[in-house]
């Protein structure tokens, strides 16, 4: 690669999106991925005749005007075959009441929440106004956080009067909105919000930024929506990869970046890469788009490698994201309840939030008459990091039995119902994805970490750019794709070009 090349580190959805956009714009770009396949936490793996989504099981942004719809149109690749989830999720509070269904139709969802949480409509009305204001803002592609005059110009261009009003809420949490609207005494509502927000912000209502939470709480409703991909989540990665290769991008899969060294005065990066056979490859690049968690930079850039001590301390002090325990199971579809929803979340006294995704008939994840079932739980990665092999195996076996027992009771299953079962821990995710400690998702969307107060895509090291789930606007395939588009716009502006991706109406 020449010194004018751009290297993208990490082949998850953020890295793939950034790399595909750069290749489409005619840049010489190489994508480096350590794993044997692309997709990261939105990838898949096979066990016999079953296909399991590694982490993400839902996609947002496929609707007209949504981020994936915009990007795929621009890249001239087909949208993946997908079905809208209705309900987007069925939430069980464990108090004996019927499940709360997040219907796609806004009126049906309004009726549902009025029945489930009487007197809370003022809270939902406020969230709806914030949500609408947020989308007006996001569709104009603002840059956040602002780090120079061009970033500021893009922010000002995106702002409308409604955004100025909601901007006053930027330091508030969802729990603050409950107090403002007088709904803070509704215990069932608070449990529901804590469960849902844990999924999308890694924080409860008391720690989720109001501007972020108000939007993710309404992502299942039209004109937005949550989608189930036909085939698997891997389809998203495959389409982006096809676009990248079609437009001349170079892919190094099964290659791991081991060192990044900046020759700042020359505006050149030296990058060391190890291939599958442990051979050393040395590349040069003018820019690096880094889509891995920012914490990974500390091991890849030596102390004298160009990253300032102040910035290294900033990264060290970032809040630690959660890890996950994920149970992957397969069983006869006839063993599941009739009309069982595809996505279920419920409260468990031991684990807190338990999120379950069940494959649909004919979605190619399981043979006819069978189904895959994935159950995920957030966990502190420190609980798994220092265990010796024997203790790790014992703990993994105990947790697996506990989860299986919960599922057996929930769905009235027998131990013999399971045709396949296995458990992944933070150690598994660290091995598969290379994410430090096996963290999943990005920074918790606390007011101090969201939007203008978050970690910037621009680093103090010229030519080093960040994207992914720790960068605005946050988690999920839609969020990381938005962050990738934002960083490529910034990178191209530095090279005297402007990237404009139309919003399809």
Coordinates of C-alpha atoms in Angstrom, one line a residue:
X1 CA 0.0 0.0 0.0
X2 CA 1.2 3.5 -0.8
X3 CA 1.4 6.4 1.7
X4 CA -1.8 7.8 0.2
X5 CA -3.7 4.6 1.2
X6 CA -6.3 4.5 3.9
X7 CA -6.4 1.5 6.3
X8 CA -9.7 0.6 8.1
X9 CA -9.2 -1.5 11.2
X10 CA -12.0 -3.9 12.1
X11 CA -14.5 -5.6 9.8
X12 CA -17.7 -5.1 11.9
X13 CA -20.6 -3.1 10.5
X14 CA -18.9 0.2 11.2
X15 CA -15.6 -0.7 9.6
X16 CA -17.4 -2.3 6.6
X17 CA -19.6 0.7 6.1
X18 CA -16.6 3.1 6.3
X19 CA -14.5 1.0 4.0
X20 CA -17.3 0.6 1.4
X21 CA -17.9 4.4 1.3
X22 CA -14.2 5.1 0.9
X23 CA -13.9 2.6 -1.9
X24 CA -17.0 4.0 -3.6
X25 CA -15.4 7.4 -3.5
X26 CA -12.3 6.1 -5.3
X27 CA -9.8 6.0 -2.4
X28 CA -7.2 3.2 -2.1
X29 CA -8.4 1.5 1.0
X30 CA -7.5 -1.7 2.8
X31 CA -9.8 -3.3 5.4
X32 CA -8.0 -5.4 8.1
X33 CA -10.0 -8.0 10.1
X34 CA -8.5 -10.4 12.6
X35 CA -11.2 -12.9 12.6
X36 CA -11.9 -15.5 9.9
X37 CA -15.1 -13.8 8.9
X38 CA -16.6 -10.3 8.8
X39 CA -19.4 -8.9 10.9
X40 CA -18.0 -8.6 14.4
X41 CA -20.8 -8.6 17.0
X42 CA -23.3 -8.7 14.1
X43 CA -21.8 -11.8 12.6
X44 CA -22.9 -15.5 12.7
X45 CA -21.6 -19.0 13.3
X46 CA -22.8 -22.4 12.4
X47 CA -23.4 -25.5 14.4
X48 CA -24.4 -28.4 12.2
X49 CA -27.6 -27.4 10.4
X50 CA -28.2 -24.3 12.6
X51 CA -27.1 -20.7 12.1
X52 CA -26.7 -18.5 15.1
X53 CA -26.4 -14.7 15.2
X54 CA -23.4 -14.0 17.4
X55 CA -24.9 -10.9 19.2
X56 CA -27.2 -8.5 17.3
X57 CA -30.5 -10.1 16.2
X58 CA -32.5 -7.0 15.2
X59 CA -31.7 -4.3 12.6
X60 CA -33.0 -0.7 12.6
X61 CA -32.7 1.7 9.7
X62 CA -34.0 -0.4 6.7
X63 CA -37.1 1.7 6.3
X64 CA -37.2 4.4 3.6
X65 CA -35.0 7.2 4.8
X66 CA -33.3 5.0 7.4
X67 CA -29.5 4.9 7.6
X68 CA -29.1 1.5 6.0
X69 CA -31.6 2.4 3.3
X70 CA -29.7 5.6 2.6
X71 CA -26.3 3.9 2.5
X72 CA -27.3 0.9 0.5
X73 CA -29.0 3.2 -2.1
X74 CA -25.8 5.3 -2.3
X75 CA -23.5 2.2 -2.6
X76 CA -25.9 0.8 -5.2
X77 CA -26.4 -2.5 -3.5
X78 CA -29.7 -4.2 -2.8
X79 CA -31.4 -4.0 0.6
X80 CA -31.4 -7.3 2.4
X81 CA -34.6 -9.3 2.5
X82 CA -36.1 -8.5 5.9
X83 CA -39.4 -8.6 7.8
X84 CA -40.7 -5.9 10.1
X85 CA -41.0 -7.1 13.7
X86 CA -44.5 -6.6 15.0
X87 CA -44.3 -6.6 17.9
X88 CA -40.7 -5.4 18.0
X89 CA -40.5 -7.1 21.4
X90 CA -42.7 -8.6 24.0
X91 CA -41.7 -7.5 27.5
X92 CA -42.6 -9.6 30.6
X93 CA -42.2 -7.8 33.9
X94 CA -42.7 -10.9 36.0
X95 CA -45.5 -9.4 38.2
X96 CA -48.2 -11.7 36.8
X97 CA -49.5 -9.1 34.3
X98 CA -49.7 -9.8 30.6
X99 CA -46.7 -9.0 28.4
X100 CA -46.2 -5.5 27.1
X101 CA -46.1 -5.6 23.2
X102 CA -44.2 -3.0 21.4
X103 CA -46.4 -2.7 18.3
X104 CA -45.3 -1.2 15.0
X105 CA -48.5 0.8 14.6
X106 CA -48.1 3.9 16.7
X107 CA -51.8 4.0 17.6
X108 CA -51.8 0.4 18.6
X109 CA -48.7 1.1 20.7
X110 CA -50.4 4.1 22.3
X111 CA -53.4 2.0 23.3
X112 CA -51.1 -0.7 24.7
X113 CA -49.1 1.7 26.9
X114 CA -52.3 3.4 28.1
X115 CA -53.7 0.0 29.2
X116 CA -50.3 -1.0 30.7
X117 CA -49.3 2.3 32.3
X118 CA -52.4 4.4 33.0
X119 CA -51.7 8.1 33.5
X120 CA -48.3 7.9 31.7
X121 CA -49.3 9.5 28.4
X122 CA -47.8 12.8 29.3
X123 CA -44.4 11.1 29.7
X124 CA -44.8 9.3 26.3
X125 CA -46.0 12.5 24.7
X126 CA -42.8 14.3 25.8
X127 CA -40.6 11.4 24.6
X128 CA -42.4 11.6 21.2
X129 CA -41.7 15.3 20.8
X130 CA -38.0 14.7 21.7
X131 CA -37.9 11.7 19.3
X132 CA -39.4 13.8 16.4
X133 CA -36.9 16.6 17.1
X134 CA -34.0 14.1 17.2
X135 CA -34.9 12.7 13.8
X136 CA -35.1 16.1 12.2
X137 CA -31.6 16.7 13.5
X138 CA -30.0 13.4 12.7
X139 CA -31.3 13.3 9.1
X140 CA -29.3 16.5 8.4
X141 CA -26.1 14.6 9.3
X142 CA -24.7 16.7 12.2
X143 CA -21.1 16.2 13.5
X144 CA -20.9 15.5 17.2
X145 CA -18.9 16.2 19.3
X146 CA -17.6 19.4 17.6
X147 CA -13.8 19.7 17.3
X148 CA -13.3 22.4 14.6
X149 CA -15.0 25.0 12.6
X150 CA -16.2 22.6 9.9
X151 CA -17.7 20.3 12.5
X152 CA -19.5 23.4 13.9
X153 CA -20.8 24.4 10.5
X154 CA -22.3 21.0 10.0
X155 CA -23.9 21.1 13.4
X156 CA -25.4 24.6 12.8
X157 CA -26.7 23.5 9.4
X158 CA -28.6 20.6 11.1
X159 CA -30.2 22.6 13.9
X160 CA -33.8 23.7 13.8
X161 CA -35.8 25.6 16.5
X162 CA -37.1 22.4 18.0
X163 CA -33.6 21.1 18.5
X164 CA -32.7 24.3 20.5
X165 CA -35.7 23.5 22.8
X166 CA -34.8 19.9 23.3
X167 CA -31.1 20.9 23.7
X168 CA -32.0 22.2 27.2
X169 CA -32.7 18.6 28.1
X170 CA -29.2 17.4 27.1
X171 CA -28.0 16.9 30.7
X172 CA -31.2 15.1 31.9
X173 CA -31.9 11.4 32.1
X174 CA -35.1 9.4 31.3
X175 CA -35.7 9.2 35.1
X176 CA -35.7 13.1 35.1
X177 CA -38.4 13.1 32.4
X178 CA -40.4 10.8 34.6
X179 CA -40.2 13.3 37.5
X180 CA -41.0 16.3 35.2
X181 CA -44.1 14.5 33.9
X182 CA -45.2 13.2 37.4
X183 CA -44.8 9.6 36.4
X184 CA -41.9 8.7 38.6
X185 CA -44.2 6.8 41.1
X186 CA -45.3 4.2 38.5
X187 CA -43.2 1.3 39.5
X188 CA -44.2 -1.0 36.6
X189 CA -43.3 1.8 34.1
X190 CA -39.9 2.2 35.7
X191 CA -39.2 -1.5 35.6
X192 CA -40.2 -1.6 31.9
X193 CA -38.0 1.4 31.1
X194 CA -35.0 0.0 33.0
X195 CA -35.3 -3.3 31.0
X196 CA -35.6 -1.7 27.6
X197 CA -32.9 0.9 28.2
X198 CA -30.5 -1.7 29.4
X199 CA -30.8 -3.3 25.9
X200 CA -30.1 -0.2 24.0
X201 CA -28.0 2.1 26.2
X202 CA -26.4 -0.3 28.7
X203 CA -27.8 1.9 31.4
X204 CA -31.1 2.1 33.5
X205 CA -33.5 5.0 33.3
X206 CA -31.6 6.9 36.0
X207 CA -28.4 6.9 33.9
X208 CA -29.7 7.0 30.3
X209 CA -29.5 10.4 28.5
X210 CA -33.0 11.7 27.9
X211 CA -32.3 12.7 24.3
X212 CA -31.0 9.2 23.6
X213 CA -33.5 7.2 25.5
X214 CA -36.5 9.0 24.1
X215 CA -35.6 7.8 20.6
X216 CA -34.6 4.2 21.3
X217 CA -37.8 3.7 23.3
X218 CA -39.7 4.4 20.1
X219 CA -37.6 2.7 17.5
X220 CA -40.1 -0.2 17.0
X221 CA -42.8 2.1 15.8
X222 CA -43.7 3.3 12.3
X223 CA -42.3 5.2 10.4
X224 CA -39.1 3.6 11.9
X225 CA -39.1 -0.1 12.9
X226 CA -37.0 -3.1 13.9
X227 CA -36.4 -5.8 11.3
X228 CA -35.6 -9.5 11.2
X229 CA -33.2 -10.4 8.4
X230 CA -33.9 -13.4 6.2
X231 CA -30.9 -15.7 6.3
X232 CA -28.9 -14.2 9.1
X233 CA -27.3 -11.0 10.4
X234 CA -24.3 -12.0 8.2
X235 CA -26.3 -10.9 5.1
X236 CA -25.7 -7.2 6.1
X237 CA -21.9 -7.8 6.3
X238 CA -21.8 -9.7 3.0
X239 CA -23.6 -7.0 1.1
X240 CA -21.2 -4.3 2.4
X241 CA -18.2 -6.6 1.6
X242 CA -19.5 -7.1 -2.0
X243 CA -19.8 -3.3 -2.4
X244 CA -16.3 -2.8 -1.0
X245 CA -14.6 -5.4 -3.3
X246 CA -16.6 -4.3 -6.4
X247 CA -15.2 -0.8 -6.0
X248 CA -11.6 -1.9 -5.7
X249 CA -11.1 -2.2 -2.0
X250 CA -8.5 -4.7 -0.6
X251 CA -9.5 -7.1 2.1
X252 CA -7.1 -8.7 4.6
X253 CA -9.2 -11.2 6.5
X254 CA -7.6 -13.3 9.3
X255 CA -5.0 -10.5 9.7
X256 CA -4.4 -8.7 13.0
X257 CA -3.1 -5.2 13.5
X258 CA -0.4 -5.4 16.1
X259 CA 1.1 -1.9 16.1
X260 CA 0.2 1.6 14.8
X261 CA 3.0 4.2 14.7
X262 CA 2.6 7.8 13.6
X263 CA 5.2 9.7 11.8
X264 CA 3.2 12.9 12.4
X265 CA 5.5 15.4 10.7
X266 CA 5.3 13.3 7.5
X267 CA 1.5 12.6 8.0
X268 CA 2.2 8.9 7.6
X269 CA 1.3 5.9 9.7
X270 CA 3.3 2.7 9.8
X271 CA 1.1 -0.3 10.5
X272 CA 2.3 -3.7 11.5
X273 CA 0.0 -6.6 10.7
X274 CA 0.3 -10.4 11.5
X275 CA -1.3 -12.8 9.1
X276 CA -2.6 -16.3 9.7
X277 CA 0.8 -17.8 9.5
X278 CA 2.3 -15.3 11.9
X279 CA 4.1 -13.5 9.1
X280 CA 4.7 -9.8 9.6
X281 CA 3.3 -7.3 7.1
X282 CA 4.2 -3.7 7.2
X283 CA 2.0 -1.1 5.6
X284 CA 1.9 2.7 5.3
X285 CA -1.1 4.9 5.2
X286 CA -2.1 8.5 5.3
X287 CA -5.2 7.8 7.4
X288 CA -6.5 5.1 9.7
X289 CA -10.2 4.6 10.4
X290 CA -10.3 2.6 13.7
X291 CA -13.7 0.9 14.3
X292 CA -12.6 -1.3 17.2
X293 CA -13.3 -0.1 20.8
X294 CA -11.1 3.0 21.5
X295 CA -9.7 1.1 24.5
X296 CA -7.8 -1.1 22.0
X297 CA -5.7 1.8 20.9
X298 CA -3.7 1.7 24.2
X299 CA -2.2 -1.7 23.3
X300 CA -1.7 -0.9 19.6
X301 CA 0.0 2.5 19.8
X302 CA 3.1 2.5 21.9
X303 CA 3.7 5.3 24.4
X304 CA 6.1 7.0 22.0
X305 CA 3.8 6.3 19.0
X306 CA 2.3 9.7 18.7
X307 CA -0.7 9.5 21.0
X308 CA -0.5 12.1 23.7
X309 CA -0.4 11.2 27.4
X310 CA -3.5 13.3 28.0
X311 CA -5.5 11.4 25.4
X312 CA -4.3 8.0 26.7
X313 CA -5.5 9.0 30.1
X314 CA -8.9 10.1 28.6
X315 CA -9.3 6.6 27.1
X316 CA -8.2 4.9 30.3
X317 CA -10.8 6.8 32.3
X318 CA -13.7 5.8 29.9
X319 CA -16.5 3.9 31.7
X320 CA -16.2 0.2 31.3
X321 CA -18.8 -1.3 29.0
X322 CA -20.7 -4.5 29.8
X323 CA -20.0 -8.0 28.7
X324 CA -22.5 -10.6 27.8
X325 CA -23.5 -14.2 28.5
X326 CA -25.2 -15.6 25.5
X327 CA -27.0 -19.0 25.5
X328 CA -27.4 -20.5 22.0
X329 CA -29.9 -23.3 21.8
X330 CA -31.9 -25.2 19.2
X331 CA -35.1 -27.1 19.7
X332 CA -38.3 -28.4 18.0
X333 CA -40.6 -25.5 17.1
X334 CA -43.5 -27.5 18.3
X335 CA -42.1 -27.4 21.8
X336 CA -42.5 -23.6 21.9
X337 CA -45.8 -22.0 22.8
X338 CA -48.2 -21.3 20.0
X339 CA -47.8 -17.8 18.5
X340 CA -44.6 -17.3 20.5
X341 CA -43.1 -13.8 19.8
X342 CA -39.8 -13.7 18.0
X343 CA -38.2 -11.4 20.6
X344 CA -39.0 -11.5 24.3
X345 CA -37.5 -9.6 27.2
X346 CA -38.2 -10.4 30.8
X347 CA -37.0 -9.6 34.3
X348 CA -35.2 -12.3 36.2
X349 CA -34.2 -11.8 39.9
X350 CA -30.7 -13.3 39.4
X351 CA -29.7 -11.9 36.0
X352 CA -31.9 -8.8 35.6
X353 CA -32.7 -8.4 31.9
X354 CA -32.9 -11.6 29.8
X355 CA -33.4 -11.0 26.1
X356 CA -34.6 -13.9 23.9
X357 CA -34.5 -14.1 20.1
X358 CA -36.3 -17.0 18.4
X359 CA -35.8 -17.8 14.7
X360 CA -38.8 -17.6 12.3
X361 CA -40.0 -20.5 10.2
X362 CA -38.2 -20.5 6.8
X363 CA -35.7 -17.8 7.8
X364 CA -32.8 -20.2 7.0
X365 CA -31.5 -20.3 10.6
X366 CA -32.8 -23.8 11.3
X367 CA -34.2 -26.8 9.4
X368 CA -38.0 -27.1 8.9
X369 CA -39.8 -27.8 12.1
X370 CA -36.8 -26.6 14.2
X371 CA -35.9 -23.2 15.8
X372 CA -32.9 -21.5 17.2
X373 CA -33.2 -19.7 20.5
X374 CA -30.7 -17.1 21.7
X375 CA -30.8 -15.7 25.2
X376 CA -28.5 -12.9 26.2
X377 CA -27.7 -11.3 29.6
X378 CA -25.5 -8.4 30.4
X379 CA -22.6 -9.1 32.9
X380 CA -19.6 -7.4 34.4
X381 CA -16.5 -8.6 32.5
X382 CA -14.5 -8.5 35.7
X383 CA -16.4 -11.5 37.0
X384 CA -14.8 -13.6 34.2
X385 CA -11.4 -12.1 33.6
X386 CA -9.2 -13.6 36.3
X387 CA -10.6 -17.2 36.5
X388 CA -8.2 -20.1 36.1
X389 CA -9.3 -22.7 33.5
X390 CA -10.9 -25.0 36.0
X391 CA -12.9 -22.3 37.8
X392 CA -13.9 -20.8 34.4
X393 CA -15.2 -24.2 33.2
X394 CA -17.1 -24.8 36.4
X395 CA -18.7 -21.3 36.5
X396 CA -19.6 -21.6 32.8
X397 CA -21.3 -24.9 33.4
X398 CA -23.3 -23.6 36.4
X399 CA -24.5 -20.5 34.5
X400 CA -25.5 -22.5 31.5
X401 CA -27.7 -24.8 33.7
X402 CA -29.2 -21.7 35.4
X403 CA -30.1 -20.1 32.1
X404 CA -31.5 -23.4 30.7
X405 CA -33.6 -23.9 33.9
X406 CA -35.1 -20.4 33.4
X407 CA -35.9 -21.1 29.8
X408 CA -37.4 -24.5 30.6
X409 CA -39.7 -22.9 33.1
X410 CA -40.5 -20.0 30.9
X411 CA -41.5 -22.1 27.9
X412 CA -42.5 -25.3 29.7
X413 CA -39.6 -27.3 28.2
X414 CA -37.9 -30.5 29.2
X415 CA -34.2 -31.0 29.3
X416 CA -34.7 -33.4 26.4
X417 CA -36.2 -30.6 24.3
X418 CA -32.8 -29.2 23.4
X419 CA -31.2 -30.4 20.2
X420 CA -28.2 -28.1 20.7
X421 CA -27.0 -25.8 23.5
X422 CA -23.8 -23.8 24.3
X423 CA -22.9 -20.7 26.3
X424 CA -20.6 -17.9 25.3
X425 CA -19.0 -15.7 27.9
X426 CA -17.0 -12.4 27.7
X427 CA -13.9 -14.6 27.1
X428 CA -15.7 -16.1 24.1
X429 CA -16.4 -12.6 22.7
X430 CA -12.9 -11.5 23.3
X431 CA -11.6 -14.5 21.3
X432 CA -14.1 -14.0 18.4
X433 CA -14.1 -10.2 18.2
X434 CA -10.9 -9.1 19.8
X435 CA -12.8 -6.6 21.9
X436 CA -10.9 -5.9 25.2
X437 CA -12.2 -8.2 27.9
X438 CA -15.1 -9.2 25.7
X439 CA -17.0 -6.0 26.0
X440 CA -20.2 -5.8 23.9
X441 CA -21.7 -2.5 22.8
X442 CA -20.1 0.8 23.4
X443 CA -20.1 3.3 26.2
X444 CA -23.2 3.5 28.3
X445 CA -25.4 6.4 27.0
X446 CA -25.1 8.5 30.2
X447 CA -25.6 12.3 29.7
X448 CA -21.9 12.8 30.3
X449 CA -21.1 10.4 27.4
X450 CA -23.8 11.2 24.8
X451 CA -23.7 13.5 21.9
X452 CA -21.7 16.7 22.4
X453 CA -20.2 15.3 25.6
X454 CA -19.0 12.0 24.2
X455 CA -15.8 10.8 22.7
X456 CA -15.0 12.5 19.4
X457 CA -14.4 10.7 16.1
X458 CA -11.5 13.1 15.6
X459 CA -8.5 12.1 17.7
X460 CA -5.6 14.4 18.6
X461 CA -3.5 12.3 16.3
X462 CA -4.0 13.8 12.8
X463 CA -5.3 11.1 10.4
X464 CA -6.5 8.7 13.1
X465 CA -10.3 8.5 13.1
X466 CA -12.7 6.6 15.4
X467 CA -16.1 5.1 14.5
X468 CA -18.2 2.4 16.0
X469 CA -20.5 1.9 19.0
X470 CA -18.5 4.2 21.4
X471 CA -18.9 7.1 19.0
X472 CA -22.0 9.2 18.4
X473 CA -24.8 8.2 18.0
X474 CA -24.1 4.9 19.7
X475 CA -24.9 1.3 19.6
X476 CA -26.7 -1.1 17.1
X477 CA -26.1 -1.6 13.4
X478 CA -27.9 1.7 12.6
X479 CA -25.9 3.7 15.2
X480 CA -22.5 2.4 14.1
X481 CA -23.3 2.9 10.4
X482 CA -24.2 6.5 11.2
X483 CA -20.9 7.0 13.0
X484 CA -19.0 5.5 10.0
X485 CA -20.8 7.9 7.6
X486 CA -20.0 10.8 9.9
X487 CA -16.3 10.0 10.1
X488 CA -15.9 9.5 6.4
X489 CA -17.5 12.9 5.8
X490 CA -14.9 14.4 8.2
X491 CA -12.0 12.5 6.6
X492 CA -13.0 13.5 3.1
X493 CA -13.4 17.2 4.1
X494 CA -9.8 17.1 5.3
X495 CA -8.9 16.1 1.8
X496 CA -10.9 18.8 0.1
X497 CA -13.9 16.7 -0.8
X498 CA -17.6 16.6 0.3
X499 CA -19.6 13.5 0.8
X500 CA -23.4 13.9 0.5
X501 CA -25.7 10.9 0.9
X502 CA -29.3 11.9 0.1
X503 CA -32.2 11.0 2.4
X504 CA -34.6 8.9 0.4
X505 CA -38.2 10.0 1.0

